[in-house]
PDB file of C-alpha atoms and ligand atoms in Angstrom:
ATOM      1  CA  MET K   1       4.477 -13.539 -14.558  1.00  0.00           C
ATOM      2  CA  THR K   2       3.800 -16.572 -12.729  1.00  0.00           C
ATOM      3  CA  LEU K   3       6.048 -14.684  -9.899  1.00  0.00           C
ATOM      4  CA  ASP K   4       4.367 -11.796 -10.025  1.00  0.00           C
ATOM      5  CA  ILE K   5       1.607 -13.093  -9.122  1.00  0.00           C
ATOM      6  CA  ILE K   6       2.956 -15.412  -6.602  1.00  0.00           C
ATOM      7  CA  LYS K   7       4.770 -11.966  -5.182  1.00  0.00           C
ATOM      8  CA  ASN K   8       1.268  -9.857  -5.042  1.00  0.00           C
ATOM      9  CA  ILE K   9      -0.736 -12.584  -3.561  1.00  0.00           C
ATOM     10  CA  GLU K  10       2.834 -12.993  -0.882  1.00  0.00           C
ATOM     11  CA  ASN K  11       2.376  -8.893  -0.550  1.00  0.00           C
ATOM     12  CA  SER K  12      -1.019  -8.996  -0.655  1.00  0.00           C
ATOM     13  CA  GLU K  13      -1.796 -11.359   2.186  1.00  0.00           C
ATOM     14  CA  ILE K  14      -1.395  -8.963   4.043  1.00  0.00           C
ATOM     15  CA  LEU K  15      -1.919  -7.838   7.660  1.00  0.00           C
ATOM     16  CA  LEU K  16      -2.766  -8.678  11.412  1.00  0.00           C
ATOM     17  CA  THR K  17      -3.116  -6.802  13.791  1.00  0.00           C
ATOM     18  CA  ASN K  18      -5.924  -6.960  15.950  1.00  0.00           C
ATOM     19  CA  CYS K  19      -9.125  -4.045  14.712  1.00  0.00           C
ATOM     20  CA  ILE K  20      -7.873  -1.903  17.497  1.00  0.00           C
ATOM     21  CA  PHE K  21      -9.891   1.512  16.633  1.00  0.00           C
ATOM     22  CA  GLU K  22      -7.558   3.477  19.051  1.00  0.00           C
ATOM     23  CA  GLU K  23      -7.806   7.168  19.791  1.00  0.00           C
ATOM     24  CA  VAL K  24      -5.727   8.889  17.380  1.00  0.00           C
ATOM     25  CA  GLU K  25      -3.383  11.112  19.114  1.00  0.00           C
ATOM     26  CA  LYS K  26      -2.328  13.749  16.343  1.00  0.00           C
ATOM     27  CA  ASN K  27       1.140  13.735  14.481  1.00  0.00           C
ATOM     28  CA  GLU K  28       1.749  10.507  15.778  1.00  0.00           C
ATOM     29  CA  THR K  29       4.344   8.620  13.944  1.00  0.00           C
ATOM     30  CA  ILE K  30       3.825   5.163  12.762  1.00  0.00           C
ATOM     31  CA  LEU K  31       6.999   4.233  10.331  1.00  0.00           C
ATOM     32  CA  LYS K  32      10.051   5.899  10.890  1.00  0.00           C
ATOM     33  CA  ILE K  33      12.476   4.831   8.668  1.00  0.00           C
ATOM     34  CA  GLU K  34      16.502   5.983   9.158  1.00  0.00           C
ATOM     35  CA  ASN K  35      19.219   5.783   6.672  1.00  0.00           C
ATOM     36  CA  LEU K  36      17.864   3.303   4.610  1.00  0.00           C
ATOM     37  CA  ASN K  37      19.826   2.522   1.099  1.00  0.00           C
ATOM     38  CA  VAL K  38      19.492   0.547  -1.582  1.00  0.00           C
ATOM     39  CA  TYR K  39      22.615  -1.085  -4.026  1.00  0.00           C
ATOM     40  CA  ALA K  40      21.823  -3.211  -6.878  1.00  0.00           C
ATOM     41  CA  LYS K  41      25.421  -4.356  -7.802  1.00  0.00           C
ATOM     42  CA  LYS K  42      27.118  -1.012  -8.060  1.00  0.00           C
ATOM     43  CA  GLU K  43      23.507   0.847  -8.496  1.00  0.00           C
ATOM     44  CA  HIS K  44      22.340   3.030  -5.336  1.00  0.00           C
ATOM     45  CA  ILE K  45      18.811   3.026  -5.806  1.00  0.00           C
ATOM     46  CA  LEU K  46      18.180   4.219  -2.385  1.00  0.00           C
ATOM     47  CA  LYS K  47      20.094   6.782  -0.484  1.00  0.00           C
ATOM     48  CA  ASN K  48      20.023   7.451   2.978  1.00  0.00           C
ATOM     49  CA  ILE K  49      16.370   8.047   2.564  1.00  0.00           C
ATOM     50  CA  ASN K  50      14.552   9.344   6.496  1.00  0.00           C
ATOM     51  CA  LEU K  51      11.500   9.790   6.876  1.00  0.00           C
ATOM     52  CA  GLU K  52       8.397   9.635   9.589  1.00  0.00           C
ATOM     53  CA  ILE K  53       5.478   8.366   8.417  1.00  0.00           C
ATOM     54  CA  PRO K  54       2.450   9.595  10.240  1.00  0.00           C
ATOM     55  CA  LYS K  55       0.194   7.630  11.575  1.00  0.00           C
ATOM     56  CA  ASN K  56      -4.091   7.345   9.740  1.00  0.00           C
ATOM     57  CA  LYS K  57      -3.013   9.461   7.162  1.00  0.00           C
ATOM     58  CA  ILE K  58      -1.875   9.600   3.110  1.00  0.00           C
ATOM     59  CA  THR K  59       1.627   9.797   2.594  1.00  0.00           C
ATOM     60  CA  VAL K  60       1.892  10.838  -0.680  1.00  0.00           C
ATOM     61  CA  LEU K  61       5.554   9.162  -2.607  1.00  0.00           C
ATOM     62  CA  LEU K  62       5.720  11.427  -6.167  1.00  0.00           C
ATOM     63  CA  GLY K  63       9.018  11.570  -8.627  1.00  0.00           C
ATOM     64  CA  PRO K  64       9.952  10.757 -11.833  1.00  0.00           C
ATOM     65  CA  SER K  65       9.764   7.099 -12.794  1.00  0.00           C
ATOM     66  CA  GLY K  66      12.766   5.758 -11.483  1.00  0.00           C
ATOM     67  CA  CYS K  67      13.570   6.983  -8.727  1.00  0.00           C
ATOM     68  CA  GLY K  68      12.788   4.443  -6.260  1.00  0.00           C
ATOM     69  CA  LYS K  69       9.400   4.625  -5.717  1.00  0.00           C
ATOM     70  CA  THR K  70       8.501   0.871  -5.987  1.00  0.00           C
ATOM     71  CA  THR K  71      11.643   0.001  -4.198  1.00  0.00           C
ATOM     72  CA  LEU K  72      11.091   1.934  -1.125  1.00  0.00           C
ATOM     73  CA  LEU K  73       7.246   0.300  -0.745  1.00  0.00           C
ATOM     74  CA  LYS K  74       9.284  -3.192  -1.403  1.00  0.00           C
ATOM     75  CA  SER K  75      11.293  -1.912   1.414  1.00  0.00           C
ATOM     76  CA  LEU K  76       8.943  -1.927   3.705  1.00  0.00           C
ATOM     77  CA  ASN K  77       7.260  -4.825   4.070  1.00  0.00           C
ATOM     78  CA  ARG K  78      10.965  -6.588   2.969  1.00  0.00           C
ATOM     79  CA  LEU K  79       9.437  -7.833  -0.494  1.00  0.00           C
ATOM     80  CA  THR K  80      13.190  -6.803  -2.033  1.00  0.00           C
ATOM     81  CA  ASP K  81      13.958  -9.975   0.278  1.00  0.00           C
ATOM     82  CA  LEU K  82      13.180 -11.623  -2.998  1.00  0.00           C
ATOM     83  CA  TYR K  83      15.576  -9.960  -5.356  1.00  0.00           C
ATOM     84  CA  LYS K  84      19.254 -11.143  -4.399  1.00  0.00           C
ATOM     85  CA  GLU K  85      21.167  -8.376  -7.084  1.00  0.00           C
ATOM     86  CA  LEU K  86      18.937  -5.773  -4.002  1.00  0.00           C
ATOM     87  CA  LYS K  87      21.725  -5.187  -0.604  1.00  0.00           C
ATOM     88  CA  VAL K  88      19.156  -3.404   1.624  1.00  0.00           C
ATOM     89  CA  SER K  89      21.198  -1.211   4.692  1.00  0.00           C
ATOM     90  CA  GLY K  90      19.750   1.096   8.040  1.00  0.00           C
ATOM     91  CA  HIS K  91      16.557   0.616  10.335  1.00  0.00           C
ATOM     92  CA  ILE K  92      12.661   1.041  10.007  1.00  0.00           C
ATOM     93  CA  PHE K  93      10.645   1.213  12.458  1.00  0.00           C
ATOM     94  CA  ILE K  94       6.613   0.396  13.166  1.00  0.00           C
ATOM     95  CA  GLU K  95       5.745   0.368  16.641  1.00  0.00           C
ATOM     96  CA  ASN K  96       9.501   0.193  18.358  1.00  0.00           C
ATOM     97  CA  ASP K  97      10.406  -2.879  16.157  1.00  0.00           C
ATOM     98  CA  ASP K  98      13.149  -3.359  12.664  1.00  0.00           C
ATOM     99  CA  ILE K  99      11.364  -4.664  10.008  1.00  0.00           C
ATOM    100  CA  LEU K 100      14.800  -4.633   8.855  1.00  0.00           C
ATOM    101  CA  ALA K 101      16.393  -6.322  11.824  1.00  0.00           C
ATOM    102  CA  SER K 102      17.025 -10.358  10.615  1.00  0.00           C
ATOM    103  CA  LYS K 103      15.202 -11.942  13.094  1.00  0.00           C
ATOM    104  CA  GLN K 104      11.907 -10.277  11.299  1.00  0.00           C
ATOM    105  CA  ASN K 105       8.626 -12.717  10.688  1.00  0.00           C
ATOM    106  CA  THR K 106       8.644 -11.570   7.206  1.00  0.00           C
ATOM    107  CA  SER K 107       4.537 -13.174   6.768  1.00  0.00           C
ATOM    108  CA  VAL K 108       3.894 -11.796  10.275  1.00  0.00           C
ATOM    109  CA  LEU K 109       5.120  -8.425   8.905  1.00  0.00           C
ATOM    110  CA  ARG K 110       3.362  -8.566   5.384  1.00  0.00           C
ATOM    111  CA  GLN K 111       0.515  -8.793   8.113  1.00  0.00           C
ATOM    112  CA  LYS K 112       0.451  -5.656   9.059  1.00  0.00           C
ATOM    113  CA  MET K 113       1.695  -4.267   5.742  1.00  0.00           C
ATOM    114  CA  GLY K 114      -0.400  -4.602   2.567  1.00  0.00           C
ATOM    115  CA  LEU K 115      -0.192  -4.272  -0.880  1.00  0.00           C
ATOM    116  CA  LEU K 116      -2.322  -3.183  -3.514  1.00  0.00           C
ATOM    117  CA  SER K 117      -0.035  -3.374  -6.545  1.00  0.00           C
ATOM    118  CA  GLN K 118      -0.857  -0.812  -9.652  1.00  0.00           C
ATOM    119  CA  ARG K 119      -2.597  -4.186 -11.478  1.00  0.00           C
ATOM    120  CA  PRO K 120      -5.188  -6.446  -9.319  1.00  0.00           C
ATOM    121  CA  TYR K 121      -3.934 -10.104  -8.878  1.00  0.00           C
ATOM    122  CA  PRO K 122      -7.452 -12.341  -7.789  1.00  0.00           C
ATOM    123  CA  LEU K 123      -6.357 -15.639  -6.657  1.00  0.00           C
ATOM    124  CA  PRO K 124      -7.594 -18.676  -8.757  1.00  0.00           C
ATOM    125  CA  TYR K 125     -10.900 -19.279  -7.264  1.00  0.00           C
ATOM    126  CA  SER K 126     -14.085 -17.753  -6.290  1.00  0.00           C
ATOM    127  CA  ILE K 127     -15.016 -14.216  -5.261  1.00  0.00           C
ATOM    128  CA  TYR K 128     -15.785 -14.865  -2.450  1.00  0.00           C
ATOM    129  CA  LYS K 129     -12.850 -18.004  -1.275  1.00  0.00           C
ATOM    130  CA  ASN K 130     -11.142 -14.308  -2.259  1.00  0.00           C
ATOM    131  CA  VAL K 131     -12.409 -12.712   0.485  1.00  0.00           C
ATOM    132  CA  ALA K 132     -12.658 -15.645   2.524  1.00  0.00           C
ATOM    133  CA  TYR K 133      -8.712 -16.678   2.121  1.00  0.00           C
ATOM    134  CA  GLY K 134      -7.964 -12.889   4.024  1.00  0.00           C
ATOM    135  CA  ILE K 135      -9.922 -14.157   7.261  1.00  0.00           C
ATOM    136  CA  LYS K 136      -8.997 -17.431   6.941  1.00  0.00           C
ATOM    137  CA  LEU K 137      -5.645 -16.327   7.712  1.00  0.00           C
ATOM    138  CA  LYS K 138      -6.827 -14.601  11.058  1.00  0.00           C
ATOM    139  CA  GLY K 139      -6.901 -17.965  12.196  1.00  0.00           C
ATOM    140  CA  ILE K 140     -10.267 -17.802  11.669  1.00  0.00           C
ATOM    141  CA  LYS K 141     -12.461 -20.973  11.155  1.00  0.00           C
ATOM    142  CA  ASN K 142     -16.069 -21.228  12.131  1.00  0.00           C
ATOM    143  CA  LYS K 143     -18.311 -20.658   8.698  1.00  0.00           C
ATOM    144  CA  LYS K 144     -20.706 -18.567   9.685  1.00  0.00           C
ATOM    145  CA  LEU K 145     -17.691 -15.991  10.923  1.00  0.00           C
ATOM    146  CA  ILE K 146     -16.316 -16.327   7.849  1.00  0.00           C
ATOM    147  CA  GLU K 147     -19.925 -15.447   5.377  1.00  0.00           C
ATOM    148  CA  PHE K 148     -20.025 -12.806   8.239  1.00  0.00           C
ATOM    149  CA  ASN K 149     -17.042 -10.991   8.136  1.00  0.00           C
ATOM    150  CA  VAL K 150     -16.921 -11.633   3.980  1.00  0.00           C
ATOM    151  CA  GLU K 151     -19.517  -9.541   3.519  1.00  0.00           C
ATOM    152  CA  LYS K 152     -18.465  -6.885   6.135  1.00  0.00           C
ATOM    153  CA  LYS K 153     -15.352  -6.101   3.795  1.00  0.00           C
ATOM    154  CA  LEU K 154     -16.960  -6.476   0.333  1.00  0.00           C
ATOM    155  CA  ARG K 155     -18.756  -4.028   2.179  1.00  0.00           C
ATOM    156  CA  GLU K 156     -15.963  -2.192   3.445  1.00  0.00           C
ATOM    157  CA  VAL K 157     -14.645  -1.347  -0.545  1.00  0.00           C
ATOM    158  CA  GLY K 158     -17.963  -1.254  -1.571  1.00  0.00           C
ATOM    159  CA  LEU K 159     -18.295  -4.345  -3.510  1.00  0.00           C
ATOM    160  CA  TRP K 160     -21.134  -6.089  -2.102  1.00  0.00           C
ATOM    161  CA  GLU K 161     -23.746  -4.570  -4.033  1.00  0.00           C
ATOM    162  CA  GLU K 162     -22.118  -5.604  -6.955  1.00  0.00           C
ATOM    163  CA  VAL K 163     -21.598  -8.993  -6.298  1.00  0.00           C
ATOM    164  CA  LYS K 164     -23.642 -10.897  -3.552  1.00  0.00           C
ATOM    165  CA  ASP K 165     -25.865 -12.892  -6.414  1.00  0.00           C
ATOM    166  CA  ARG K 166     -22.207 -14.270  -7.739  1.00  0.00           C
ATOM    167  CA  LEU K 167     -20.400 -14.877  -5.269  1.00  0.00           C
ATOM    168  CA  HIS K 168     -19.052 -17.795  -6.319  1.00  0.00           C
ATOM    169  CA  SER K 169     -18.055 -16.677  -9.377  1.00  0.00           C
ATOM    170  CA  SER K 170     -14.304 -16.597 -10.536  1.00  0.00           C
ATOM    171  CA  PRO K 171     -13.055 -12.646 -10.647  1.00  0.00           C
ATOM    172  CA  GLU K 172     -12.438 -12.707 -13.680  1.00  0.00           C
ATOM    173  CA  SER K 173     -16.180 -11.793 -14.532  1.00  0.00           C
ATOM    174  CA  LEU K 174     -15.688  -8.675 -12.961  1.00  0.00           C
ATOM    175  CA  SER K 175     -14.322  -5.435 -14.049  1.00  0.00           C
ATOM    176  CA  ILE K 176     -10.658  -4.085 -13.730  1.00  0.00           C
ATOM    177  CA  GLY K 177     -12.088  -1.637 -11.029  1.00  0.00           C
ATOM    178  CA  GLN K 178     -13.679  -4.232  -9.831  1.00  0.00           C
ATOM    179  CA  GLN K 179     -10.965  -7.167  -9.119  1.00  0.00           C
ATOM    180  CA  GLN K 180      -9.169  -4.402  -7.727  1.00  0.00           C
ATOM    181  CA  ARG K 181     -11.190  -3.622  -4.648  1.00  0.00           C
ATOM    182  CA  LEU K 182     -11.888  -6.983  -4.622  1.00  0.00           C
ATOM    183  CA  CYS K 183      -7.622  -7.897  -3.709  1.00  0.00           C
ATOM    184  CA  LEU K 184      -8.365  -4.660  -1.424  1.00  0.00           C
ATOM    185  CA  ALA K 185     -10.610  -6.276   0.481  1.00  0.00           C
ATOM    186  CA  ARG K 186      -8.288  -9.107   0.610  1.00  0.00           C
ATOM    187  CA  GLY K 187      -5.861  -7.487   2.398  1.00  0.00           C
ATOM    188  CA  LEU K 188      -8.791  -5.682   4.786  1.00  0.00           C
ATOM    189  CA  ALA K 189      -9.628  -9.260   5.904  1.00  0.00           C
ATOM    190  CA  VAL K 190      -6.396  -9.745   7.746  1.00  0.00           C
ATOM    191  CA  LYS K 191      -6.775  -5.918   9.469  1.00  0.00           C
ATOM    192  CA  PRO K 192      -3.508  -4.326   8.441  1.00  0.00           C
ATOM    193  CA  ARG K 193      -1.565  -0.954   9.788  1.00  0.00           C
ATOM    194  CA  ILE K 194      -0.616  -0.016   6.669  1.00  0.00           C
ATOM    195  CA  ILE K 195      -1.860  -0.260   3.396  1.00  0.00           C
ATOM    196  CA  LEU K 196       0.655   0.771   0.636  1.00  0.00           C
ATOM    197  CA  ALA K 197      -0.706   1.034  -2.770  1.00  0.00           C
ATOM    198  CA  ASP K 198       2.284   1.547  -5.747  1.00  0.00           C
ATOM    199  CA  GLU K 199      -0.103   3.371  -8.833  1.00  0.00           C
ATOM    200  CA  PRO K 200      -3.431   1.786  -7.644  1.00  0.00           C
ATOM    201  CA  THR K 201      -5.603   3.320 -10.002  1.00  0.00           C
ATOM    202  CA  SER K 202      -3.162   3.044 -13.231  1.00  0.00           C
ATOM    203  CA  ALA K 203      -5.103   0.458 -14.746  1.00  0.00           C
ATOM    204  CA  LEU K 204      -8.243   1.751 -14.285  1.00  0.00           C
ATOM    205  CA  ASP K 205     -10.894   3.588 -16.010  1.00  0.00           C
ATOM    206  CA  PRO K 206     -11.690   7.617 -14.355  1.00  0.00           C
ATOM    207  CA  VAL K 207     -14.447   6.425 -12.971  1.00  0.00           C
ATOM    208  CA  SER K 208     -13.045   3.088 -11.242  1.00  0.00           C
ATOM    209  CA  SER K 209     -10.153   5.194  -9.944  1.00  0.00           C
ATOM    210  CA  LYS K 210     -12.554   7.798  -8.131  1.00  0.00           C
ATOM    211  CA  ILE K 211     -14.145   4.531  -6.471  1.00  0.00           C
ATOM    212  CA  ILE K 212     -10.651   4.280  -5.213  1.00  0.00           C
ATOM    213  CA  GLU K 213      -9.881   7.544  -4.061  1.00  0.00           C
ATOM    214  CA  ASN K 214     -12.868   7.760  -2.343  1.00  0.00           C
ATOM    215  CA  LEU K 215     -12.810   4.229  -0.428  1.00  0.00           C
ATOM    216  CA  PHE K 216      -8.416   5.521   0.272  1.00  0.00           C
ATOM    217  CA  LYS K 217     -10.593   8.962   2.032  1.00  0.00           C
ATOM    218  CA  GLU K 218     -12.510   6.797   4.481  1.00  0.00           C
ATOM    219  CA  LEU K 219     -10.421   4.057   5.103  1.00  0.00           C
ATOM    220  CA  LYS K 220      -7.438   6.835   6.410  1.00  0.00           C
ATOM    221  CA  LYS K 221     -10.074   6.643   9.201  1.00  0.00           C
ATOM    222  CA  HIS K 222      -8.257   2.779  10.237  1.00  0.00           C
ATOM    223  CA  TYR K 223      -5.510   2.305   8.491  1.00  0.00           C
ATOM    224  CA  THR K 224      -2.342   4.344   7.373  1.00  0.00           C
ATOM    225  CA  ILE K 225      -1.838   4.107   3.806  1.00  0.00           C
ATOM    226  CA  ILE K 226       1.282   5.348   1.678  1.00  0.00           C
ATOM    227  CA  LEU K 227       0.032   5.952  -1.422  1.00  0.00           C
ATOM    228  CA  VAL K 228       2.517   5.392  -4.588  1.00  0.00           C
ATOM    229  CA  THR K 229       0.599   8.110  -8.036  1.00  0.00           C
ATOM    230  CA  HIS K 230       2.384   9.996 -10.753  1.00  0.00           C
ATOM    231  CA  VAL K 231      -0.780  11.832 -11.251  1.00  0.00           C
ATOM    232  CA  LEU K 232      -0.730  14.437  -9.753  1.00  0.00           C
ATOM    233  CA  ARG K 233      -3.896  15.271  -9.516  1.00  0.00           C
ATOM    234  CA  GLN K 234      -4.617  12.740  -7.103  1.00  0.00           C
ATOM    235  CA  ALA K 235      -1.427  13.302  -5.207  1.00  0.00           C
ATOM    236  CA  GLN K 236      -3.741  16.905  -4.725  1.00  0.00           C
ATOM    237  CA  ARG K 237      -6.736  15.773  -3.835  1.00  0.00           C
ATOM    238  CA  LEU K 238      -5.274  13.028  -1.339  1.00  0.00           C
ATOM    239  CA  ALA K 239      -2.204  13.787  -0.034  1.00  0.00           C
ATOM    240  CA  ASP K 240      -2.064  14.562   3.736  1.00  0.00           C
ATOM    241  CA  HIS K 241       1.706  14.090   3.402  1.00  0.00           C
ATOM    242  CA  VAL K 242       4.056  14.211   0.465  1.00  0.00           C
ATOM    243  CA  VAL K 243       6.916  13.336  -0.126  1.00  0.00           C
ATOM    244  CA  PHE K 244       9.239  13.906  -3.565  1.00  0.00           C
ATOM    245  CA  MET K 245      12.350  11.908  -4.469  1.00  0.00           C
ATOM    246  CA  ASN K 246      14.502  12.381  -7.352  1.00  0.00           C
ATOM    247  CA  TYR K 247      17.364   9.670  -8.379  1.00  0.00           C
ATOM    248  CA  GLY K 248      16.855   7.587  -4.968  1.00  0.00           C
ATOM    249  CA  GLU K 249      16.872  10.839  -2.571  1.00  0.00           C
ATOM    250  CA  VAL K 250      14.356  12.616  -1.199  1.00  0.00           C
ATOM    251  CA  ILE K 251      14.419  16.173  -2.219  1.00  0.00           C
ATOM    252  CA  GLU K 252      11.314  17.594  -0.149  1.00  0.00           C
ATOM    253  CA  GLN K 253       8.597  16.626   2.349  1.00  0.00           C
ATOM    254  CA  GLY K 254       6.131  18.518   4.210  1.00  0.00           C
ATOM    255  CA  SER K 255       2.497  18.743   3.892  1.00  0.00           C
ATOM    256  CA  SER K 256      -0.185  18.655   0.556  1.00  0.00           C
ATOM    257  CA  LYS K 257      -0.286  22.809   0.944  1.00  0.00           C
ATOM    258  CA  GLU K 258       3.391  22.758   2.088  1.00  0.00           C
ATOM    259  CA  ILE K 259       4.557  20.728  -1.290  1.00  0.00           C
ATOM    260  CA  PHE K 260       2.014  21.938  -4.043  1.00  0.00           C
ATOM    261  CA  SER K 261       1.922  25.969  -2.683  1.00  0.00           C
ATOM    262  CA  ASN K 262       5.504  26.749  -1.606  1.00  0.00           C
ATOM    263  CA  PRO K 263       7.359  24.032  -3.291  1.00  0.00           C
ATOM    264  CA  GLN K 264      11.481  25.643  -2.580  1.00  0.00           C
ATOM    265  CA  THR K 265      13.323  23.150  -4.430  1.00  0.00           C
ATOM    266  CA  SER K 266      13.930  23.984  -8.266  1.00  0.00           C
ATOM    267  CA  GLN K 267      13.284  20.193  -8.363  1.00  0.00           C
ATOM    268  CA  LEU K 268      10.406  19.896  -7.546  1.00  0.00           C
ATOM    269  CA  LYS K 269       8.723  23.359  -8.756  1.00  0.00           C
ATOM    270  CA  GLU K 270      10.183  21.579 -12.612  1.00  0.00           C
ATOM    271  CA  TYR K 271       8.669  18.581 -11.600  1.00  0.00           C
ATOM    272  CA  LEU K 272       5.186  20.490 -10.602  1.00  0.00           C
ATOM    273  CA  ILE K 273       5.376  21.844 -13.462  1.00  0.00           C
ATOM    274  CA  GLU K 274       6.238  19.098 -16.376  1.00  0.00           C
ATOM    275  CA  GLY K 275       5.105  15.435 -14.463  1.00  0.00           C
ATOM    276  CA  ASN K 276       6.955  12.899 -15.111  1.00  0.00           C
TER     277      ASN K 276
HETATM  278  N1  LIG N   1      15.786  -5.457  -8.680  1.00  0.00           N
HETATM  279  C1  LIG N   1      16.908  -4.369  -9.555  1.00  0.00           C
HETATM  280  N2  LIG N   1      17.334  -4.489  -9.678  1.00  0.00           N
HETATM  281  C2  LIG N   1      18.513  -3.471 -10.249  1.00  0.00           C
HETATM  282  N3  LIG N   1      17.973  -2.747 -10.467  1.00  0.00           N
HETATM  283  C3  LIG N   1      16.426  -2.398  -9.608  1.00  0.00           C
HETATM  284  C4  LIG N   1      16.135  -3.654  -9.086  1.00  0.00           C
HETATM  285  N4  LIG N   1      15.049  -2.801  -8.473  1.00  0.00           N
HETATM  286  C5  LIG N   1      14.451  -1.299  -9.352  1.00  0.00           C
HETATM  287  N5  LIG N   1      16.018  -1.678 -10.063  1.00  0.00           N
HETATM  288  C6  LIG N   1      16.096  -0.271 -10.810  1.00  0.00           C
HETATM  289  O1  LIG N   1      16.323   1.321  -9.354  1.00  0.00           O
HETATM  290  C7  LIG N   1      15.625   2.325 -10.089  1.00  0.00           C
HETATM  291  C8  LIG N   1      14.233   2.973  -9.701  1.00  0.00           C
HETATM  292  O2  LIG N   1      12.864   1.852  -9.262  1.00  0.00           O
HETATM  293  P1  LIG N   1      11.928   1.931  -9.014  1.00  0.00           P
HETATM  294  O3  LIG N   1      11.742   1.616  -7.395  1.00  0.00           O
HETATM  295  O4  LIG N   1      10.883   1.070  -9.428  1.00  0.00           O
HETATM  296  O5  LIG N   1      11.589   3.186  -9.136  1.00  0.00           O
HETATM  297  P2  LIG N   1       9.897   4.002  -8.988  1.00  0.00           P
HETATM  298  O6  LIG N   1       9.136   2.922  -8.835  1.00  0.00           O
HETATM  299  O7  LIG N   1      10.243   5.386  -8.747  1.00  0.00           O
HETATM  300  O8  LIG N   1       9.715   3.852 -10.559  1.00  0.00           O
HETATM  301  C9  LIG N   1      15.183   2.178 -11.579  1.00  0.00           C
HETATM  302  O9  LIG N   1      16.037   2.492 -12.538  1.00  0.00           O
HETATM  303  C10 LIG N   1      15.591   0.640 -11.157  1.00  0.00           C
HETATM  304  O10 LIG N   1      15.878   0.310 -12.920  1.00  0.00           O
HETATM  305 MG1  LIG N   2       7.351   2.361  -9.631  1.00  0.00          MG
END
């Protein structure tokens, strides 16, 4: 459990790049995956994955349980390094930098790729300090500036009004949905380029899930989102681009319309009918 928390915190200590709201070119690729393979001992978990992830869009990873979606997300911020039994090969380029190159600084990388897990993992500090933590990671020390940014990030996730009178309480006083938004605020505070979200609403009630969904639609203006979800209707509501995986392989990918209205393979057709 403790290890899980550390791993998730490490990933949530997301990112950081200067907040550049540059003009987004149409269909620009932010991340390119080439011949990615992941093995655990004899098991071939990811099989020669080749993908291009469009910038400022929501890419949804779909597929039955155990097909490798989480492992793919973990490869993107090198969380796979923490599992000695995993062997990873291939290339993952973000802005010409190969994430998998051994010289890659994993803490800088994890600042570029924030991970939102299935369950929220707030730090054992106050609500305020949880967000301030992400801001301080950016090297900001000025108290007023930290205060300003804490409010800004809490507003960005729609939490400010709900917590402004109890900023110094423990996050445990918040609902799970609010805690999830708090973790998102902490991640956004370090200004990621990409948000990796692994079934981020699976522990949430329908109202909280809807809030997160609406947030993602807003956030994609400034961030690229890669979302794993097993909720087909959520995928249909949110996806710009869909990647369907099965047994560690990418079976089909395309626009939301192509995948949901005109699936090509029998595997995808079956999945769309039966779910996982
Ligand atoms: N560290 C690991 N060691 C051994 N097998 C693993 C490890 N991580 C994942 N796997 C295996 O890889 C497969 C894909 O897992 P995962 O990526 O979690 O799938 P998904 O997220 O699509 O449910 C599963 O068979 C799982 O048991
Ligand atoms: Mg998973």
